[in-house]
mmCIF file of C-alpha atoms in Angstrom:
data_model
loop_
_atom_site.group_PDB
_atom_site.id
_atom_site.type_symbol
_atom_site.label_atom_id
_atom_site.label_comp_id
_atom_site.label_asym_id
_atom_site.label_seq_id
_atom_site.Cartn_x
_atom_site.Cartn_y
_atom_site.Cartn_z
ATOM 1 C CA MET A 110 -30.845 14.888 61.589
ATOM 2 C CA ASN A 111 -32.552 12.874 58.432
ATOM 3 C CA GLY A 112 -31.627 10.377 55.784
ATOM 4 C CA LEU A 113 -31.246 13.618 53.462
ATOM 5 C CA SER A 114 -29.497 15.630 56.039
ATOM 6 C CA THR A 115 -27.035 12.658 56.344
ATOM 7 C CA ALA A 116 -26.618 12.259 52.975
ATOM 8 C CA ALA A 117 -26.093 16.491 52.318
ATOM 9 C CA LEU A 118 -23.618 16.058 55.392
ATOM 10 C CA THR A 119 -21.430 13.052 53.670
ATOM 11 C CA GLU A 120 -21.456 15.234 50.407
ATOM 12 C CA LEU A 121 -20.610 18.300 51.838
ATOM 13 C CA GLU A 122 -17.669 16.878 54.037
ATOM 14 C CA ARG A 123 -16.104 15.883 50.873
ATOM 15 C CA GLU A 124 -16.187 18.883 48.992
ATOM 16 C CA ILE A 125 -14.672 20.618 52.362
ATOM 17 C CA ASP A 126 -11.721 17.829 52.050
ATOM 18 C CA ALA A 127 -11.396 18.277 48.364
ATOM 19 C CA PRO A 128 -8.565 19.728 47.234
ATOM 20 C CA GLY A 129 -7.771 22.895 45.293
ATOM 21 C CA ASP A 130 -9.099 26.304 45.130
ATOM 22 C CA GLY A 131 -11.058 28.534 42.898
ATOM 23 C CA LEU A 132 -15.126 30.271 42.425
ATOM 24 C CA ASP A 133 -16.549 26.509 42.513
ATOM 25 C CA ARG A 134 -15.151 25.769 46.283
ATOM 26 C CA LEU A 135 -16.253 26.367 49.799
ATOM 27 C CA ARG A 136 -13.730 28.170 52.156
ATOM 28 C CA LEU A 137 -14.095 28.560 55.970
ATOM 29 C CA VAL A 138 -13.486 32.357 56.689
ATOM 30 C CA PRO A 139 -14.372 35.023 59.408
ATOM 31 C CA THR A 140 -17.638 35.728 58.547
ATOM 32 C CA PRO A 141 -18.047 39.661 57.512
ATOM 33 C CA PHE A 142 -19.040 42.167 60.063
ATOM 34 C CA VAL A 143 -19.326 38.938 62.628
ATOM 35 C CA PRO A 144 -15.475 37.866 62.128
ATOM 36 C CA GLU A 145 -16.141 35.750 65.586
ATOM 37 C CA VAL A 146 -17.868 33.550 63.014
ATOM 38 C CA ARG A 147 -16.111 31.453 61.300
ATOM 39 C CA LEU A 148 -18.446 29.605 57.985
ATOM 40 C CA HIS A 149 -17.732 27.327 55.429
ATOM 41 C CA LEU A 150 -18.831 29.836 52.431
ATOM 42 C CA ALA A 151 -18.305 30.081 48.680
ATOM 43 C CA GLU A 152 -15.939 31.960 46.603
ATOM 44 C CA ASP A 153 -19.082 32.421 44.102
ATOM 45 C CA ALA A 154 -22.165 30.404 45.065
ATOM 46 C CA ILE A 155 -23.849 30.523 41.566
ATOM 47 C CA VAL A 156 -20.745 28.686 40.374
ATOM 48 C CA TRP A 157 -20.685 26.169 43.085
ATOM 49 C CA TRP A 158 -24.352 25.742 42.390
ATOM 50 C CA ALA A 159 -23.726 24.872 38.688
ATOM 51 C CA ARG A 160 -20.331 22.235 39.400
ATOM 52 C CA MET A 161 -22.696 20.573 42.322
ATOM 53 C CA GLU A 162 -25.690 20.268 39.793
ATOM 54 C CA ALA A 163 -23.531 19.308 37.092
ATOM 55 C CA ALA A 164 -21.846 16.415 38.977
ATOM 56 C CA ALA A 165 -25.094 15.194 40.529
ATOM 57 C CA GLY A 166 -26.986 15.234 37.506
ATOM 58 C CA ARG A 167 -30.327 16.570 38.878
ATOM 59 C CA THR A 168 -31.582 19.905 40.232
ATOM 60 C CA LEU A 169 -30.552 21.135 43.801
ATOM 61 C CA PRO A 170 -31.903 23.529 45.742
ATOM 62 C CA PRO A 171 -30.191 27.013 45.804
ATOM 63 C CA PRO A 172 -27.346 27.206 47.888
ATOM 64 C CA PHE A 173 -28.642 29.898 50.248
ATOM 65 C CA TRP A 174 -26.410 28.646 53.109
ATOM 66 C CA ALA A 175 -22.964 29.165 51.283
ATOM 67 C CA SER A 176 -23.365 32.779 51.328
ATOM 68 C CA ALA A 177 -23.405 35.243 54.356
ATOM 69 C CA TRP A 178 -27.337 37.303 53.880
ATOM 70 C CA ALA A 179 -27.516 41.064 55.418
ATOM 71 C CA GLY A 180 -30.266 39.836 58.043
ATOM 72 C CA GLY A 181 -28.344 37.175 59.695
ATOM 73 C CA GLN A 182 -25.068 39.148 59.655
ATOM 74 C CA ALA A 183 -27.114 41.847 61.899
ATOM 75 C CA LEU A 184 -28.980 39.444 64.115
ATOM 76 C CA ALA A 185 -25.866 37.478 64.686
ATOM 77 C CA ARG A 186 -23.711 40.847 65.532
ATOM 78 C CA HIS A 187 -26.867 41.966 67.772
ATOM 79 C CA LEU A 188 -26.546 38.560 69.742
ATOM 80 C CA LEU A 189 -22.931 38.839 70.217
ATOM 81 C CA ASP A 190 -22.935 42.607 71.166
ATOM 82 C CA HIS A 191 -25.946 41.516 73.480
ATOM 83 C CA PRO A 192 -25.592 38.185 75.182
ATOM 84 C CA HIS A 193 -27.856 38.239 77.604
ATOM 85 C CA LEU A 194 -30.535 37.816 75.172
ATOM 86 C CA ALA A 195 -29.533 34.165 74.384
ATOM 87 C CA ALA A 196 -27.572 33.228 77.767
ATOM 88 C CA GLY A 197 -29.064 30.678 79.694
ATOM 89 C CA ARG A 198 -32.048 30.301 77.195
ATOM 90 C CA ARG A 199 -33.315 28.160 74.641
ATOM 91 C CA VAL A 200 -32.866 29.514 70.845
ATOM 92 C CA LEU A 201 -34.825 28.477 67.616
ATOM 93 C CA ASP A 202 -32.779 29.703 64.465
ATOM 94 C CA LEU A 203 -35.710 29.771 61.735
ATOM 95 C CA ALA A 204 -34.761 29.414 58.088
ATOM 96 C CA ALA A 205 -31.249 28.984 59.554
ATOM 97 C CA GLY A 206 -29.427 29.005 56.098
ATOM 98 C CA SER A 207 -25.663 28.502 57.269
ATOM 99 C CA GLY A 208 -26.080 28.598 60.897
ATOM 100 C CA LEU A 209 -24.393 32.205 61.689
ATOM 101 C CA VAL A 210 -27.542 33.020 64.174
ATOM 102 C CA ALA A 211 -27.873 29.903 65.681
ATOM 103 C CA ILE A 212 -23.859 29.787 66.215
ATOM 104 C CA ALA A 213 -23.442 33.166 67.821
ATOM 105 C CA ALA A 214 -26.385 32.369 70.328
ATOM 106 C CA ALA A 215 -24.456 29.298 71.111
ATOM 107 C CA LEU A 216 -20.967 31.475 71.603
ATOM 108 C CA THR A 217 -22.899 33.347 74.261
ATOM 109 C CA GLY A 218 -23.847 30.672 76.350
ATOM 110 C CA ALA A 219 -27.160 29.681 75.370
ATOM 111 C CA THR A 220 -28.460 26.087 76.947
ATOM 112 C CA GLN A 221 -29.962 24.883 73.996
ATOM 113 C CA VAL A 222 -29.677 25.943 70.203
ATOM 114 C CA VAL A 223 -32.007 24.400 67.333
ATOM 115 C CA ALA A 224 -31.450 25.568 63.781
ATOM 116 C CA ASN A 225 -34.240 24.750 61.266
ATOM 117 C CA ASP A 226 -34.494 24.621 57.665
ATOM 118 C CA VAL A 227 -36.282 22.894 54.742
ATOM 119 C CA ASP A 228 -32.678 22.277 52.656
ATOM 120 C CA PRO A 229 -30.852 19.202 54.007
ATOM 121 C CA TYR A 230 -27.734 21.190 52.522
ATOM 122 C CA ALA A 231 -28.412 23.819 55.232
ATOM 123 C CA MET A 232 -28.567 21.279 58.051
ATOM 124 C CA ALA A 233 -25.106 19.785 56.695
ATOM 125 C CA ALA A 234 -23.717 23.170 56.497
ATOM 126 C CA VAL A 235 -25.212 24.210 60.017
ATOM 127 C CA THR A 236 -23.305 20.628 61.490
ATOM 128 C CA VAL A 237 -19.635 21.288 59.780
ATOM 129 C CA ASN A 238 -20.011 25.229 60.872
ATOM 130 C CA ALA A 239 -20.973 24.341 64.208
ATOM 131 C CA ARG A 240 -17.958 21.793 64.280
ATOM 132 C CA ALA A 241 -15.668 24.555 62.996
ATOM 133 C CA ASN A 242 -16.674 27.000 65.657
ATOM 134 C CA ARG A 243 -16.627 24.733 68.572
ATOM 135 C CA VAL A 244 -20.087 24.998 69.746
ATOM 136 C CA ARG A 245 -23.262 22.746 70.015
ATOM 137 C CA VAL A 246 -25.867 23.427 67.630
ATOM 138 C CA GLN A 247 -28.898 20.912 66.540
ATOM 139 C CA ALA A 248 -30.076 20.681 63.176
ATOM 140 C CA ARG A 249 -33.789 20.323 62.862
ATOM 141 C CA HIS A 250 -34.934 19.437 59.197
ATOM 142 C CA GLY A 251 -38.023 20.153 58.002
ATOM 143 C CA ASP A 252 -41.272 23.123 57.981
ATOM 144 C CA LEU A 253 -42.018 24.664 61.042
ATOM 145 C CA LEU A 254 -44.650 27.218 59.746
ATOM 146 C CA ASP A 255 -47.852 25.588 60.932
ATOM 147 C CA ASP A 256 -46.322 24.718 64.306
ATOM 148 C CA ASP A 257 -47.987 26.210 67.571
ATOM 149 C CA ASP A 258 -45.043 25.396 69.886
ATOM 150 C CA THR A 259 -41.642 26.942 69.147
ATOM 151 C CA GLN A 260 -40.250 25.039 72.399
ATOM 152 C CA ALA A 261 -37.953 28.078 72.607
ATOM 153 C CA ASP A 262 -37.155 31.112 74.819
ATOM 154 C CA LEU A 263 -35.743 33.132 71.954
ATOM 155 C CA LEU A 264 -36.728 32.697 68.296
ATOM 156 C CA VAL A 265 -34.330 34.650 65.446
ATOM 157 C CA ALA A 266 -34.802 34.352 62.053
ATOM 158 C CA GLY A 267 -32.412 36.178 59.635
ATOM 159 C CA ASP A 268 -34.002 37.203 55.844
ATOM 160 C CA VAL A 269 -36.822 35.443 55.998
ATOM 161 C CA LEU A 270 -38.876 37.841 54.159
ATOM 162 C CA TYR A 271 -36.985 38.044 50.959
ATOM 163 C CA ASP A 272 -40.424 37.446 48.648
ATOM 164 C CA ARG A 273 -44.124 38.023 49.657
ATOM 165 C CA GLU A 274 -45.367 34.080 49.696
ATOM 166 C CA LEU A 275 -42.825 33.686 52.174
ATOM 167 C CA ALA A 276 -43.362 36.374 54.319
ATOM 168 C CA ASP A 277 -47.509 35.678 54.164
ATOM 169 C CA ARG A 278 -46.555 32.374 55.763
ATOM 170 C CA VAL A 279 -43.524 33.530 58.281
ATOM 171 C CA LEU A 280 -44.975 36.297 59.944
ATOM 172 C CA PRO A 281 -48.336 34.569 61.313
ATOM 173 C CA TYR A 282 -45.631 32.091 62.779
ATOM 174 C CA LEU A 283 -43.710 34.639 64.428
ATOM 175 C CA ARG A 284 -46.514 36.324 65.824
ATOM 176 C CA ARG A 285 -48.004 33.519 67.379
ATOM 177 C CA ALA A 286 -44.396 32.594 68.838
ATOM 178 C CA ALA A 287 -44.827 35.812 70.136
ATOM 179 C CA ALA A 288 -48.336 35.895 71.558
ATOM 180 C CA ASN A 289 -47.120 32.190 73.426
ATOM 181 C CA GLY A 290 -44.258 34.240 75.203
ATOM 182 C CA THR A 291 -41.588 33.484 73.215
ATOM 183 C CA GLN A 292 -39.426 36.514 72.605
ATOM 184 C CA VAL A 293 -38.822 36.794 68.510
ATOM 185 C CA LEU A 294 -36.022 39.067 66.735
ATOM 186 C CA VAL A 295 -36.118 39.377 62.837
ATOM 187 C CA GLY A 296 -32.809 40.805 61.202
ATOM 188 C CA ASP A 297 -34.621 42.282 57.552
ATOM 189 C CA PRO A 298 -32.617 44.499 55.028
ATOM 190 C CA ASP A 299 -35.765 45.553 53.931
ATOM 191 C CA ARG A 300 -36.319 43.789 50.368
ATOM 192 C CA GLY A 301 -40.015 44.772 50.292
ATOM 193 C CA HIS A 302 -42.117 42.634 52.192
ATOM 194 C CA LEU A 303 -41.449 44.351 55.582
ATOM 195 C CA PRO A 304 -45.072 45.181 57.392
ATOM 196 C CA TRP A 305 -44.425 48.257 59.720
ATOM 197 C CA ASP A 306 -47.314 47.651 61.496
ATOM 198 C CA VAL A 307 -46.357 44.292 62.536
ATOM 199 C CA LEU A 308 -42.840 44.662 63.508
ATOM 200 C CA GLU A 309 -40.548 47.459 65.375
ATOM 201 C CA VAL A 310 -37.285 48.164 64.953
ATOM 202 C CA VAL A 311 -35.302 47.305 67.821
ATOM 203 C CA ALA A 312 -31.617 48.610 66.273
ATOM 204 C CA SER A 313 -29.977 49.137 62.895
ATOM 205 C CA TYR A 314 -26.749 48.227 61.581
ATOM 206 C CA PRO A 315 -24.635 49.507 58.415
ATOM 207 C CA VAL A 316 -23.691 45.744 57.047
ATOM 208 C CA PRO A 317 -21.059 45.319 54.309
ATOM 209 C CA THR A 318 -22.682 44.141 51.227
ATOM 210 C CA THR A 319 -21.783 40.317 49.866
ATOM 211 C CA GLU A 320 -24.631 39.951 47.846
ATOM 212 C CA PRO A 321 -23.557 40.097 44.043
ATOM 213 C CA SER A 322 -26.833 41.938 42.635
ATOM 214 C CA VAL A 323 -26.395 44.789 45.378
ATOM 215 C CA ASP A 324 -24.482 48.281 43.880
ATOM 216 C CA SER A 325 -23.839 49.669 47.572
ATOM 217 C CA PRO A 326 -20.959 48.377 49.747
ATOM 218 C CA VAL A 327 -22.986 48.965 52.616
ATOM 219 C CA ARG A 328 -26.430 47.862 53.262
ATOM 220 C CA ARG A 329 -28.659 49.392 56.151
ATOM 221 C CA VAL A 330 -30.364 46.425 58.310
ATOM 222 C CA GLN A 331 -32.855 46.546 60.874
ATOM 223 C CA VAL A 332 -33.297 43.784 64.093
ATOM 224 C CA LEU A 333 -37.210 44.250 64.641
ATOM 225 C CA GLN A 334 -39.259 42.503 67.070
ATOM 226 C CA PRO A 335 -43.384 41.811 67.129
ATOM 227 C CA ARG A 336 -45.399 44.973 68.128
#
């Protein structure tokens, strides 16, 4: 973990240990649809973000790690229901956020789990969440999308296609990884950037909605792999 992630970890640990509750606090709770994994999640991520920015006096990255996202929930469920996918293998969780999918892989017996994200706060969240679930996950900060060697047997990516610009970078990376022999699994609720000519469906799950901007109480989420 680099200096930015270490500082974020110190800040996040202070937040977790602080007394009080409310919409602007983090709580350790079972993850919806994946209750085997507990995560430190914000009661309201936007309210928490606003308070943290006000306290820091600067702009902070959106706390995507402080919510459970549908793609990650489906992918974590898939790994836990099919433990042979990660057991005994090296796993890379791309754009890991809270570390939900990485933790699920570790719980099924992966020999090595690396959780990657560009947000140092996400790396801090991975650390505290892995600790809460008593599993070992290595947090790796930085942008891997120009790399050609994943150094993993299984690459998992939940909710990484949420905008066109990111999808245009992520998809070639996933295809290179698959071409090099890495098994690739993607969890996606189809936010409008899903290329059906590139990915095929492996499984589908009805995931309870935790996102405030979604009207339906359940969202159909697919686990996919490169064709």
